[in-house]
PDB file of C-alpha atoms and ligand atoms in Angstrom:
ATOM      1  CA  UNK A   1      87.490  57.543-106.014  1.00 63.00           C
ATOM      2  CA  UNK A   2      84.018  56.077-106.114  1.00 91.00           C
ATOM      3  CA  UNK A   3      82.893  52.960-104.323  1.00 97.00           C
ATOM      4  CA  UNK A   4      80.746  50.063-105.411  1.00 98.00           C
ATOM      5  CA  UNK A   5      77.091  50.699-104.604  1.00 98.00           C
ATOM      6  CA  UNK A   6      76.834  47.199-103.087  1.00 98.00           C
ATOM      7  CA  UNK A   7      79.637  47.702-100.591  1.00 98.00           C
ATOM      8  CA  UNK A   8      77.362  47.825 -97.521  1.00 98.00           C
ATOM      9  CA  UNK A   9      75.681  44.511 -98.191  1.00 97.00           C
ATOM     10  CA  UNK A  10      78.202  42.575-100.291  1.00 98.00           C
ATOM     11  CA  UNK A  11      79.272  39.317 -98.643  1.00 98.00           C
ATOM     12  CA  UNK A  12      82.758  39.621-100.081  1.00 98.00           C
ATOM     13  CA  UNK A  13      83.332  43.133 -98.825  1.00 98.00           C
ATOM     14  CA  UNK A  14      81.920  42.266 -95.408  1.00 98.00           C
ATOM     15  CA  UNK A  15      84.030  39.118 -95.019  1.00 97.00           C
ATOM     16  CA  UNK A  16      81.024  36.805 -95.040  1.00 97.00           C
ATOM     17  CA  UNK A  17      82.277  34.373 -97.659  1.00 96.00           C
ATOM     18  CA  UNK A  18      83.243  30.881 -96.564  1.00 94.00           C
ATOM     19  CA  UNK A  19      86.879  31.121 -97.614  1.00 93.00           C
ATOM     20  CA  UNK A  20      88.166  34.640 -97.621  1.00 95.00           C
ATOM     21  CA  UNK A  21      91.442  34.784 -99.548  1.00 93.00           C
ATOM     22  CA  UNK A  22      94.525  36.343 -98.007  1.00 95.00           C
ATOM     23  CA  UNK A  23      94.368  38.766-100.908  1.00 95.00           C
ATOM     24  CA  UNK A  24      90.898  40.002 -99.879  1.00 97.00           C
ATOM     25  CA  UNK A  25      92.069  43.446 -98.779  1.00 97.00           C
ATOM     26  CA  UNK A  26      93.886  43.950-102.074  1.00 97.00           C
ATOM     27  CA  UNK A  27      90.753  42.985-104.009  1.00 98.00           C
ATOM     28  CA  UNK A  28      88.637  45.316-101.898  1.00 98.00           C
ATOM     29  CA  UNK A  29      90.859  48.238-102.789  1.00 97.00           C
ATOM     30  CA  UNK A  30      91.154  47.166-106.395  1.00 98.00           C
ATOM     31  CA  UNK A  31      87.491  46.393-107.083  1.00 98.00           C
ATOM     32  CA  UNK A  32      85.147  47.556-104.325  1.00 98.00           C
ATOM     33  CA  UNK A  33      86.821  50.953-104.023  1.00 98.00           C
ATOM     34  CA  UNK A  34      87.875  51.222-107.622  1.00 97.00           C
ATOM     35  CA  UNK A  35      87.100  49.132-110.663  1.00 97.00           C
ATOM     36  CA  UNK A  36      83.799  47.761-109.386  1.00 98.00           C
ATOM     37  CA  UNK A  37      82.421  47.501-112.901  1.00 97.00           C
ATOM     38  CA  UNK A  38      85.042  44.825-113.562  1.00 98.00           C
ATOM     39  CA  UNK A  39      84.133  42.817-110.446  1.00 98.00           C
ATOM     40  CA  UNK A  40      82.880  39.321-111.255  1.00 98.00           C
ATOM     41  CA  UNK A  41      80.130  39.619-108.650  1.00 98.00           C
ATOM     42  CA  UNK A  42      78.979  42.937-110.080  1.00 98.00           C
ATOM     43  CA  UNK A  43      79.036  41.560-113.641  1.00 98.00           C
ATOM     44  CA  UNK A  44      76.543  38.875-112.576  1.00 98.00           C
ATOM     45  CA  UNK A  45      74.409  41.328-110.609  1.00 98.00           C
ATOM     46  CA  UNK A  46      74.055  43.441-113.747  1.00 98.00           C
ATOM     47  CA  UNK A  47      73.452  40.550-116.127  1.00 98.00           C
ATOM     48  CA  UNK A  48      71.363  38.136-114.063  1.00 98.00           C
ATOM     49  CA  UNK A  49      70.384  39.890-110.866  1.00 98.00           C
ATOM     50  CA  UNK A  50      71.757  39.703-107.372  1.00 97.00           C
ATOM     51  CA  UNK A  51      70.123  36.414-106.501  1.00 97.00           C
ATOM     52  CA  UNK A  52      72.215  34.668-109.139  1.00 98.00           C
ATOM     53  CA  UNK A  53      75.650  35.546-107.790  1.00 98.00           C
ATOM     54  CA  UNK A  54      77.342  32.343-106.577  1.00 97.00           C
ATOM     55  CA  UNK A  55      78.244  32.637-102.884  1.00 97.00           C
ATOM     56  CA  UNK A  56      81.827  31.630-103.628  1.00 97.00           C
ATOM     57  CA  UNK A  57      82.519  33.955-106.559  1.00 98.00           C
ATOM     58  CA  UNK A  58      85.429  36.320-105.997  1.00 98.00           C
ATOM     59  CA  UNK A  59      85.777  39.763-107.593  1.00 98.00           C
ATOM     60  CA  UNK A  60      88.713  38.670-109.732  1.00 97.00           C
ATOM     61  CA  UNK A  61      86.808  35.810-111.378  1.00 98.00           C
ATOM     62  CA  UNK A  62      85.304  37.796-114.249  1.00 98.00           C
ATOM     63  CA  UNK A  63      86.009  34.955-116.662  1.00 98.00           C
ATOM     64  CA  UNK A  64      83.976  32.558-114.533  1.00 98.00           C
ATOM     65  CA  UNK A  65      81.204  35.163-114.329  1.00 98.00           C
ATOM     66  CA  UNK A  66      81.036  35.381-118.117  1.00 98.00           C
ATOM     67  CA  UNK A  67      80.899  31.574-118.358  1.00 98.00           C
ATOM     68  CA  UNK A  68      77.950  31.528-115.973  1.00 98.00           C
ATOM     69  CA  UNK A  69      76.176  34.220-117.973  1.00 98.00           C
ATOM     70  CA  UNK A  70      76.854  32.484-121.294  1.00 98.00           C
ATOM     71  CA  UNK A  71      75.375  29.225-119.988  1.00 96.00           C
ATOM     72  CA  UNK A  72      72.022  30.934-119.512  1.00 89.00           C
TER      73      UNK A  72
HETATM   74  S1  LIG B 101      82.974  45.446-106.182  1.00 93.27           S
HETATM   75 FE1  LIG B 101      82.172  43.376-106.170  1.00 93.27          FE
HETATM   76  S2  LIG B 101      82.956  42.440-104.312  1.00 93.27           S
HETATM   77 FE2  LIG B 101      83.154  44.658-104.091  1.00 93.27          FE
HETATM   78  S3  LIG B 101      81.330  45.356-103.029  1.00 93.27           S
HETATM   79 FE3  LIG B 101      80.945  45.496-105.229  1.00 93.27          FE
HETATM   80  S4  LIG B 101      79.982  43.558-105.801  1.00 93.27           S
HETATM   81 FE4  LIG B 101      80.950  43.275-103.821  1.00 93.27          FE
END
């Protein structure tokens, strides 16, 4: 299974976000080591660039990511 290319520096994967959810490990397996193209953080990286990813955006918030992109 392939991994997200951002895994080494991603604040979510490296537990650097302010409020890490108890489900973090599940999300890491689900997104970072699996469906990384569906990760909300990755969606913003691709659409707007890495500097535009909100620090509190979790991988499972794709809907919120699309809202942010659509507001641009
Ligand atoms: S899948 Fe998302 S949360 Fe995981 S390392 Fe990649 S950008 Fe970060």
